[in-house]
PDB file of C-alpha atoms in Angstrom:
ATOM      1  CA  MET V 640      64.883 -69.340 -29.995  1.00  0.00           C
ATOM      2  CA  ALA V 641      65.393 -66.267 -27.812  1.00  0.00           C
ATOM      3  CA  LYS V 642      66.523 -65.846 -24.215  1.00  0.00           C
ATOM      4  CA  GLN V 643      65.036 -63.608 -21.545  1.00  0.00           C
ATOM      5  CA  LYS V 644      67.496 -61.084 -20.123  1.00  0.00           C
ATOM      6  CA  GLY V 645      65.140 -59.077 -17.985  1.00  0.00           C
ATOM      7  CA  ILE V 646      64.395 -59.508 -14.305  1.00  0.00           C
ATOM      8  CA  ILE V 647      60.814 -60.704 -14.911  1.00  0.00           C
ATOM      9  CA  LYS V 648      60.744 -64.510 -14.996  1.00  0.00           C
ATOM     10  CA  ILE V 649      57.752 -65.954 -16.827  1.00  0.00           C
ATOM     11  CA  GLU V 650      56.768 -69.552 -17.495  1.00  0.00           C
ATOM     12  CA  GLY V 651      53.880 -70.664 -19.700  1.00  0.00           C
ATOM     13  CA  THR V 652      52.208 -69.392 -22.866  1.00  0.00           C
ATOM     14  CA  LEU V 653      51.155 -65.828 -23.583  1.00  0.00           C
ATOM     15  CA  GLY V 654      49.348 -65.523 -26.902  1.00  0.00           C
ATOM     16  CA  ASP V 655      51.622 -67.164 -29.486  1.00  0.00           C
ATOM     17  CA  ILE V 656      54.728 -66.889 -27.308  1.00  0.00           C
ATOM     18  CA  THR V 657      55.854 -69.670 -24.951  1.00  0.00           C
ATOM     19  CA  PHE V 658      58.181 -68.994 -22.007  1.00  0.00           C
ATOM     20  CA  LEU V 659      60.277 -71.923 -20.800  1.00  0.00           C
ATOM     21  CA  ARG V 660      62.732 -72.446 -17.977  1.00  0.00           C
ATOM     22  CA  THR V 661      65.755 -74.559 -18.942  1.00  0.00           C
ATOM     23  CA  GLU V 662      69.177 -75.371 -17.525  1.00  0.00           C
ATOM     24  CA  ASP V 663      70.488 -72.402 -19.519  1.00  0.00           C
ATOM     25  CA  GLY V 664      67.943 -69.978 -18.100  1.00  0.00           C
ATOM     26  CA  TYR V 665      64.590 -68.700 -19.337  1.00  0.00           C
ATOM     27  CA  ILE V 666      63.978 -68.940 -23.092  1.00  0.00           C
ATOM     28  CA  VAL V 667      61.236 -67.711 -25.398  1.00  0.00           C
ATOM     29  CA  LYS V 668      59.903 -69.435 -28.498  1.00  0.00           C
ATOM     30  CA  GLU V 669      57.030 -68.847 -30.890  1.00  0.00           C
ATOM     31  CA  LYS V 670      54.103 -71.226 -30.694  1.00  0.00           C
ATOM     32  CA  THR V 671      53.939 -73.441 -33.793  1.00  0.00           C
ATOM     33  CA  SER V 672      50.869 -73.288 -36.015  1.00  0.00           C
ATOM     34  CA  ILE V 673      51.457 -76.647 -37.708  1.00  0.00           C
ATOM     35  CA  ASN V 674      48.758 -79.180 -36.930  1.00  0.00           C
ATOM     36  CA  ALA V 675      49.929 -82.591 -35.644  1.00  0.00           C
ATOM     37  CA  ASN V 676      47.483 -84.394 -37.964  1.00  0.00           C
ATOM     38  CA  ARG V 677      49.036 -82.636 -40.940  1.00  0.00           C
ATOM     39  CA  ILE V 678      52.519 -83.756 -39.915  1.00  0.00           C
ATOM     40  CA  ALA V 679      51.221 -87.319 -39.596  1.00  0.00           C
ATOM     41  CA  SER V 680      49.586 -87.453 -43.045  1.00  0.00           C
ATOM     42  CA  ASP V 681      50.790 -84.686 -45.375  1.00  0.00           C
ATOM     43  CA  PRO V 682      53.265 -86.032 -47.998  1.00  0.00           C
ATOM     44  CA  SER V 683      55.337 -82.854 -47.647  1.00  0.00           C
ATOM     45  CA  PHE V 684      56.186 -83.927 -44.083  1.00  0.00           C
ATOM     46  CA  GLN V 685      57.458 -87.383 -45.078  1.00  0.00           C
ATOM     47  CA  ARG V 686      61.060 -86.486 -44.096  1.00  0.00           C
ATOM     48  CA  THR V 687      59.812 -85.134 -40.777  1.00  0.00           C
ATOM     49  CA  ARG V 688      57.979 -88.381 -40.024  1.00  0.00           C
ATOM     50  CA  GLU V 689      61.081 -90.403 -40.899  1.00  0.00           C
ATOM     51  CA  ASN V 690      63.274 -88.238 -38.691  1.00  0.00           C
ATOM     52  CA  ASN V 691      60.797 -88.433 -35.819  1.00  0.00           C
ATOM     53  CA  ALA V 692      60.610 -92.226 -36.068  1.00  0.00           C
ATOM     54  CA  GLU V 693      64.388 -92.603 -35.910  1.00  0.00           C
ATOM     55  CA  PHE V 694      64.707 -90.073 -33.120  1.00  0.00           C
ATOM     56  CA  GLY V 695      62.133 -92.064 -31.175  1.00  0.00           C
ATOM     57  CA  ARG V 696      64.121 -95.275 -31.599  1.00  0.00           C
ATOM     58  CA  ALA V 697      67.288 -93.505 -30.484  1.00  0.00           C
ATOM     59  CA  GLY V 698      65.537 -92.173 -27.380  1.00  0.00           C
ATOM     60  CA  LYS V 699      64.131 -95.608 -26.536  1.00  0.00           C
ATOM     61  CA  ALA V 700      67.545 -97.256 -26.972  1.00  0.00           C
ATOM     62  CA  GLY V 701      69.231 -94.592 -24.851  1.00  0.00           C
ATOM     63  CA  LYS V 702      66.699 -95.099 -22.077  1.00  0.00           C
ATOM     64  CA  LEU V 703      67.288 -98.855 -22.165  1.00  0.00           C
ATOM     65  CA  LEU V 704      71.036 -98.344 -21.786  1.00  0.00           C
ATOM     66  CA  ARG V 705      70.528 -95.873 -18.927  1.00  0.00           C
ATOM     67  CA  ASN V 706      68.219 -98.319 -17.153  1.00  0.00           C
ATOM     68  CA  ALA V 707      70.786-101.095 -17.533  1.00  0.00           C
ATOM     69  CA  VAL V 708      73.524 -99.060 -15.844  1.00  0.00           C
ATOM     70  CA  ARG V 709      71.345 -97.067 -13.441  1.00  0.00           C
ATOM     71  CA  PRO V 710      72.840 -98.636 -10.282  1.00  0.00           C
ATOM     72  CA  VAL V 711      76.147 -96.923 -11.046  1.00  0.00           C
ATOM     73  CA  MET V 712      74.938 -94.021 -13.202  1.00  0.00           C
ATOM     74  CA  GLN V 713      72.842 -92.554 -10.379  1.00  0.00           C
ATOM     75  CA  PHE V 714      76.069 -91.553  -8.628  1.00  0.00           C
ATOM     76  CA  ALA V 715      77.758 -90.054 -11.695  1.00  0.00           C
ATOM     77  CA  LYS V 716      75.619 -88.146 -14.171  1.00  0.00           C
ATOM     78  CA  ASP V 717      74.969 -84.599 -15.330  1.00  0.00           C
ATOM     79  CA  ALA V 718      71.707 -82.815 -16.021  1.00  0.00           C
ATOM     80  CA  ARG V 719      71.967 -83.447 -19.762  1.00  0.00           C
ATOM     81  CA  VAL V 720      73.026 -87.074 -19.823  1.00  0.00           C
ATOM     82  CA  THR V 721      69.697 -88.108 -21.364  1.00  0.00           C
ATOM     83  CA  SER V 722      69.874 -85.663 -24.275  1.00  0.00           C
ATOM     84  CA  ARG V 723      73.599 -86.273 -24.832  1.00  0.00           C
ATOM     85  CA  LEU V 724      73.146 -90.024 -24.959  1.00  0.00           C
ATOM     86  CA  THR V 725      70.116 -89.721 -27.246  1.00  0.00           C
ATOM     87  CA  THR V 726      72.139 -87.547 -29.641  1.00  0.00           C
ATOM     88  CA  LEU V 727      74.899 -90.145 -29.768  1.00  0.00           C
ATOM     89  CA  MET V 728      72.413 -92.999 -30.084  1.00  0.00           C
ATOM     90  CA  LEU V 729      70.831 -91.196 -33.047  1.00  0.00           C
ATOM     91  CA  LYS V 730      74.226 -91.375 -34.777  1.00  0.00           C
ATOM     92  CA  VAL V 731      74.186 -95.123 -34.102  1.00  0.00           C
ATOM     93  CA  VAL V 732      70.735 -95.361 -35.705  1.00  0.00           C
ATOM     94  CA  LYS V 733      71.857 -93.356 -38.753  1.00  0.00           C
ATOM     95  CA  ALA V 734      74.855 -95.676 -39.172  1.00  0.00           C
ATOM     96  CA  ASP V 735      72.410 -98.478 -40.089  1.00  0.00           C
ATOM     97  CA  ALA V 736      73.315 -99.234 -43.712  1.00  0.00           C
ATOM     98  CA  ILE V 737      70.697-101.975 -44.102  1.00  0.00           C
ATOM     99  CA  ASN V 738      67.269-100.460 -43.492  1.00  0.00           C
ATOM    100  CA  LEU V 739      65.625 -97.615 -45.400  1.00  0.00           C
ATOM    101  CA  ARG V 740      65.496 -94.084 -44.037  1.00  0.00           C
ATOM    102  CA  GLY V 741      62.831 -93.829 -41.386  1.00  0.00           C
ATOM    103  CA  MET V 742      63.192 -97.543 -40.640  1.00  0.00           C
ATOM    104  CA  ARG V 743      66.800 -97.477 -39.467  1.00  0.00           C
ATOM    105  CA  LYS V 744      67.459 -98.806 -35.975  1.00  0.00           C
ATOM    106  CA  VAL V 745      70.196 -99.664 -33.493  1.00  0.00           C
ATOM    107  CA  LEU V 746      72.291-102.439 -35.017  1.00  0.00           C
ATOM    108  CA  ASP V 747      74.460-104.457 -32.654  1.00  0.00           C
ATOM    109  CA  ALA V 748      77.743-103.782 -34.469  1.00  0.00           C
ATOM    110  CA  GLU V 749      77.190-100.025 -34.549  1.00  0.00           C
ATOM    111  CA  THR V 750      76.825 -99.766 -30.762  1.00  0.00           C
ATOM    112  CA  GLU V 751      80.627 -99.651 -30.559  1.00  0.00           C
ATOM    113  CA  MET V 752      80.248 -95.969 -31.501  1.00  0.00           C
ATOM    114  CA  LEU V 753      79.166 -95.460 -27.875  1.00  0.00           C
ATOM    115  CA  GLN V 754      82.589 -96.400 -26.500  1.00  0.00           C
ATOM    116  CA  GLY V 755      84.157 -93.476 -24.634  1.00  0.00           C
ATOM    117  CA  PHE V 756      80.850 -91.861 -23.620  1.00  0.00           C
ATOM    118  CA  ASN V 757      81.094 -90.035 -20.276  1.00  0.00           C
ATOM    119  CA  PHE V 758      77.927 -89.939 -18.196  1.00  0.00           C
ATOM    120  CA  ASN V 759      79.073 -86.870 -16.255  1.00  0.00           C
ATOM    121  CA  ARG V 760      80.413 -84.081 -18.464  1.00  0.00           C
ATOM    122  CA  ASN V 761      81.484 -82.242 -15.295  1.00  0.00           C
ATOM    123  CA  SER V 762      83.970 -84.998 -14.460  1.00  0.00           C
ATOM    124  CA  ILE V 763      85.608 -86.794 -17.381  1.00  0.00           C
ATOM    125  CA  LEU V 764      87.088 -90.180 -16.481  1.00  0.00           C
ATOM    126  CA  GLU V 765      90.307 -89.621 -18.441  1.00  0.00           C
ATOM    127  CA  SER V 766      90.936 -86.434 -16.487  1.00  0.00           C
ATOM    128  CA  THR V 767      90.120 -88.009 -13.123  1.00  0.00           C
ATOM    129  CA  ILE V 768      91.854 -91.401 -13.062  1.00  0.00           C
ATOM    130  CA  TYR V 769      95.422 -91.486 -14.348  1.00  0.00           C
ATOM    131  CA  ALA V 770      96.240 -94.952 -13.020  1.00  0.00           C
ATOM    132  CA  PRO V 771      96.734 -97.374 -15.950  1.00  0.00           C
ATOM    133  CA  PHE V 772      94.062-100.040 -16.327  1.00  0.00           C
ATOM    134  CA  THR V 773      93.025-102.771 -18.732  1.00  0.00           C
ATOM    135  CA  SER V 774      89.451-103.452 -19.808  1.00  0.00           C
ATOM    136  CA  THR V 775      88.538-106.901 -21.099  1.00  0.00           C
ATOM    137  CA  ILE V 776      85.329-108.389 -22.448  1.00  0.00           C
ATOM    138  CA  ASN V 777      85.262-112.172 -22.686  1.00  0.00           C
ATOM    139  CA  ARG V 778      82.093-112.882 -24.631  1.00  0.00           C
ATOM    140  CA  VAL V 779      82.417-116.678 -24.369  1.00  0.00           C
ATOM    141  CA  ALA V 780      82.711-116.606 -20.569  1.00  0.00           C
ATOM    142  CA  GLY V 781      80.335-113.674 -20.171  1.00  0.00           C
ATOM    143  CA  THR V 782      82.788-111.638 -18.093  1.00  0.00           C
ATOM    144  CA  LEU V 783      83.573-107.944 -18.327  1.00  0.00           C
ATOM    145  CA  GLU V 784      86.667-107.039 -16.322  1.00  0.00           C
ATOM    146  CA  ILE V 785      88.663-104.038 -15.181  1.00  0.00           C
ATOM    147  CA  ASN V 786      92.189-104.664 -13.902  1.00  0.00           C
ATOM    148  CA  ILE V 787      94.133-101.860 -12.208  1.00  0.00           C
ATOM    149  CA  PRO V 788      97.674-102.492 -10.946  1.00  0.00           C
ATOM    150  CA  SER V 789      98.726-100.993  -7.616  1.00  0.00           C
ATOM    151  CA  PHE V 790      98.768 -97.183  -7.762  1.00  0.00           C
ATOM    152  CA  VAL V 791      99.305 -94.187  -5.478  1.00  0.00           C
ATOM    153  CA  PRO V 792      95.954 -92.364  -5.120  1.00  0.00           C
ATOM    154  CA  LEU V 793      97.471 -88.974  -4.349  1.00  0.00           C
ATOM    155  CA  THR V 794      99.273 -88.861  -7.706  1.00  0.00           C
ATOM    156  CA  SER V 795      96.962 -91.049  -9.828  1.00  0.00           C
ATOM    157  CA  VAL V 796      93.522 -89.709  -8.877  1.00  0.00           C
ATOM    158  CA  VAL V 797      92.396 -86.096  -9.259  1.00  0.00           C
ATOM    159  CA  ALA V 798      90.110 -85.639  -6.260  1.00  0.00           C
ATOM    160  CA  PRO V 799      87.916 -82.593  -5.559  1.00  0.00           C
ATOM    161  CA  ALA V 800      88.503 -80.420  -2.498  1.00  0.00           C
ATOM    162  CA  GLY V 801      87.233 -82.044   0.673  1.00  0.00           C
ATOM    163  CA  SER V 802      87.793 -85.628  -0.499  1.00  0.00           C
ATOM    164  CA  THR V 803      89.378 -88.051   1.923  1.00  0.00           C
ATOM    165  CA  HIS V 804      88.340 -91.353   0.337  1.00  0.00           C
ATOM    166  CA  PHE V 805      87.114 -92.857  -2.928  1.00  0.00           C
ATOM    167  CA  LYS V 806      86.093 -96.125  -4.502  1.00  0.00           C
ATOM    168  CA  ILE V 807      86.375 -97.525  -7.997  1.00  0.00           C
ATOM    169  CA  ILE V 808      83.093 -98.690  -9.526  1.00  0.00           C
ATOM    170  CA  THR V 809      82.521-100.943 -12.529  1.00  0.00           C
ATOM    171  CA  ALA V 810      79.488-102.292 -14.326  1.00  0.00           C
ATOM    172  CA  GLY V 811      78.738-104.710 -17.115  1.00  0.00           C
ATOM    173  CA  ALA V 812      75.594-104.797 -19.214  1.00  0.00           C
ATOM    174  CA  GLU V 813      74.249-107.113 -21.891  1.00  0.00           C
ATOM    175  CA  ILE V 814      71.499-105.420 -23.889  1.00  0.00           C
ATOM    176  CA  ASP V 815      69.000-106.776 -26.405  1.00  0.00           C
ATOM    177  CA  PHE V 816      67.809-103.618 -28.148  1.00  0.00           C
ATOM    178  CA  GLU V 817      65.260-105.530 -30.250  1.00  0.00           C
ATOM    179  CA  ALA V 818      63.522-107.136 -27.269  1.00  0.00           C
ATOM    180  CA  GLY V 819      64.124-104.179 -24.933  1.00  0.00           C
ATOM    181  CA  THR V 820      65.732-106.345 -22.244  1.00  0.00           C
ATOM    182  CA  TYR V 821      69.050-106.383 -20.446  1.00  0.00           C
ATOM    183  CA  VAL V 822      71.246-108.231 -17.967  1.00  0.00           C
ATOM    184  CA  ASP V 823      73.356-106.092 -15.653  1.00  0.00           C
ATOM    185  CA  ALA V 824      76.031-106.539 -13.009  1.00  0.00           C
ATOM    186  CA  ASN V 825      78.210-104.183 -11.014  1.00  0.00           C
ATOM    187  CA  VAL V 826      81.255-104.627  -8.794  1.00  0.00           C
ATOM    188  CA  GLU V 827      83.130-102.022  -6.794  1.00  0.00           C
ATOM    189  CA  SER V 828      86.327-101.729  -4.817  1.00  0.00           C
ATOM    190  CA  PRO V 829      86.410-101.134  -1.064  1.00  0.00           C
ATOM    191  CA  VAL V 830      86.388 -97.473  -0.025  1.00  0.00           C
ATOM    192  CA  LEU V 831      90.044 -96.441  -0.248  1.00  0.00           C
ATOM    193  CA  PRO V 832      91.898 -93.525   1.372  1.00  0.00           C
ATOM    194  CA  TRP V 833      93.061 -90.757  -0.935  1.00  0.00           C
ATOM    195  CA  ASP V 834      96.649 -90.615   0.299  1.00  0.00           C
ATOM    196  CA  ALA V 835     100.229 -91.447  -0.661  1.00  0.00           C
ATOM    197  CA  ASN V 836     100.035 -95.142   0.223  1.00  0.00           C
ATOM    198  CA  PRO V 837      99.942 -97.575  -2.733  1.00  0.00           C
ATOM    199  CA  THR V 838      96.700 -99.508  -3.143  1.00  0.00           C
ATOM    200  CA  ALA V 839      96.446-103.229  -3.706  1.00  0.00           C
ATOM    201  CA  ALA V 840      95.925-104.326  -7.301  1.00  0.00           C
ATOM    202  CA  LEU V 841      92.230-104.299  -8.238  1.00  0.00           C
ATOM    203  CA  ASN V 842      90.491-106.984 -10.273  1.00  0.00           C
ATOM    204  CA  LEU V 843      86.812-106.172 -10.774  1.00  0.00           C
ATOM    205  CA  SER V 844      84.852-108.701 -12.829  1.00  0.00           C
ATOM    206  CA  ASN V 845      81.199-108.401 -13.866  1.00  0.00           C
ATOM    207  CA  ALA V 846      79.307-111.499 -15.046  1.00  0.00           C
ATOM    208  CA  VAL V 847      76.525-111.529 -17.655  1.00  0.00           C
ATOM    209  CA  THR V 848      75.235-114.324 -19.934  1.00  0.00           C
ATOM    210  CA  ALA V 849      77.942-116.611 -21.260  1.00  0.00           C
ATOM    211  CA  ALA V 850      78.210-116.759 -25.072  1.00  0.00           C
ATOM    212  CA  SER V 851      75.748-113.873 -25.451  1.00  0.00           C
ATOM    213  CA  THR V 852      74.912-112.701 -28.969  1.00  0.00           C
ATOM    214  CA  HIS V 853      73.941-109.204 -27.825  1.00  0.00           C
ATOM    215  CA  PRO V 854      76.042-106.029 -27.379  1.00  0.00           C
ATOM    216  CA  LEU V 855      78.114-105.920 -24.181  1.00  0.00           C
ATOM    217  CA  PHE V 856      79.014-102.733 -22.323  1.00  0.00           C
ATOM    218  CA  LEU V 857      81.771-102.260 -19.728  1.00  0.00           C
ATOM    219  CA  LEU V 858      81.831 -99.165 -17.522  1.00  0.00           C
ATOM    220  CA  LEU V 859      84.455 -97.747 -15.189  1.00  0.00           C
ATOM    221  CA  GLY V 860      83.951 -94.924 -12.712  1.00  0.00           C
ATOM    222  CA  ILE V 861      84.987 -93.367  -9.437  1.00  0.00           C
ATOM    223  CA  GLN V 862      83.004 -92.049  -6.477  1.00  0.00           C
ATOM    224  CA  PHE V 863      84.400 -89.610  -3.886  1.00  0.00           C
ATOM    225  CA  PHE V 864      83.713 -89.410  -0.156  1.00  0.00           C
ATOM    226  CA  GLN V 865      84.557 -87.329   2.874  1.00  0.00           C
ATOM    227  CA  GLN V 866      85.126 -89.370   6.001  1.00  0.00           C
ATOM    228  CA  VAL V 867      83.939 -87.853   9.265  1.00  0.00           C
ATOM    229  CA  ASN V 868      84.250 -89.824  12.514  1.00  0.00           C
ATOM    230  CA  GLY V 869      84.620 -93.058  10.584  1.00  0.00           C
ATOM    231  CA  VAL V 870      81.579 -92.499   8.357  1.00  0.00           C
ATOM    232  CA  ASN V 871      82.023 -92.008   4.594  1.00  0.00           C
ATOM    233  CA  TYR V 872      79.724 -89.304   3.222  1.00  0.00           C
ATOM    234  CA  PRO V 873      79.244 -88.959  -0.564  1.00  0.00           C
ATOM    235  CA  LEU V 874      80.893 -85.739  -1.698  1.00  0.00           C
ATOM    236  CA  LYS V 875      78.750 -82.898  -3.099  1.00  0.00           C
ATOM    237  CA  ASN V 876      75.952 -85.064  -4.495  1.00  0.00           C
ATOM    238  CA  GLY V 877      78.218 -86.762  -7.015  1.00  0.00           C
ATOM    239  CA  THR V 878      79.144 -83.617  -8.934  1.00  0.00           C
ATOM    240  CA  PHE V 879      82.746 -84.788  -9.295  1.00  0.00           C
ATOM    241  CA  ASN V 880      82.126 -88.520  -9.737  1.00  0.00           C
ATOM    242  CA  ALA V 881      83.165 -89.899 -13.128  1.00  0.00           C
ATOM    243  CA  LEU V 882      81.710 -92.770 -15.163  1.00  0.00           C
ATOM    244  CA  SER V 883      82.535 -93.829 -18.710  1.00  0.00           C
ATOM    245  CA  LEU V 884      81.802 -96.579 -21.224  1.00  0.00           C
ATOM    246  CA  VAL V 885      85.379 -97.814 -21.539  1.00  0.00           C
ATOM    247  CA  LYS V 886      84.692-100.828 -23.768  1.00  0.00           C
ATOM    248  CA  VAL V 887      81.838-101.944 -26.004  1.00  0.00           C
ATOM    249  CA  SER V 888      81.558-105.231 -27.881  1.00  0.00           C
ATOM    250  CA  GLY V 889      78.854-104.957 -30.504  1.00  0.00           C
ATOM    251  CA  VAL V 890      78.849-108.583 -31.684  1.00  0.00           C
TER     252      VAL V 890
END
């Protein structure tokens, strides 16, 4: 795949050449001559059909997870979160050691591979919040908790220029990948000043179904604000907000 370096910006198809605009600029690719019906039926494309089927399952599973955490993800995501999550979910699908190639799917136990995923690659949680915290999933009670002892924001939170305040956000999700359903919850701290005064200890607990047999996901994030005349305005459209899957319980 080639990139355009000239000053003429073209989108669309010209002969057998297709011009596309992407996040990385304008690219050029050759139009394929392979017929879709051939891919669907020709034995020589069996591997392609298997790969496509598993990629489709990974994309569907990634979308389900994004939908489950959308209330918090909408404030902390990058332009490629969909493709990055699909790529990781495809690894989860390929970790299925039970089903045959082409039939592999998201198994509950393998979803723990998603732990540590950051929804905003422009703001990594581990490089934003240095305050120690504990993450706990109590499957029997159906609670997913984040506990953060008192901390000094000025030295424990890396805030972007212009920040005056922030809040800690958490979310819990219970997902049934087979049925395509989920239960979600989210809890956040009050808006806190980014200063040298210690905060109160934070206990943020999200409730899902007690004794669930489905994978459970616990997220932790931070959202920044600039306070003007007593009103807290989200800072720079969430560019510097962080959100991560800090704990996953597959079974």
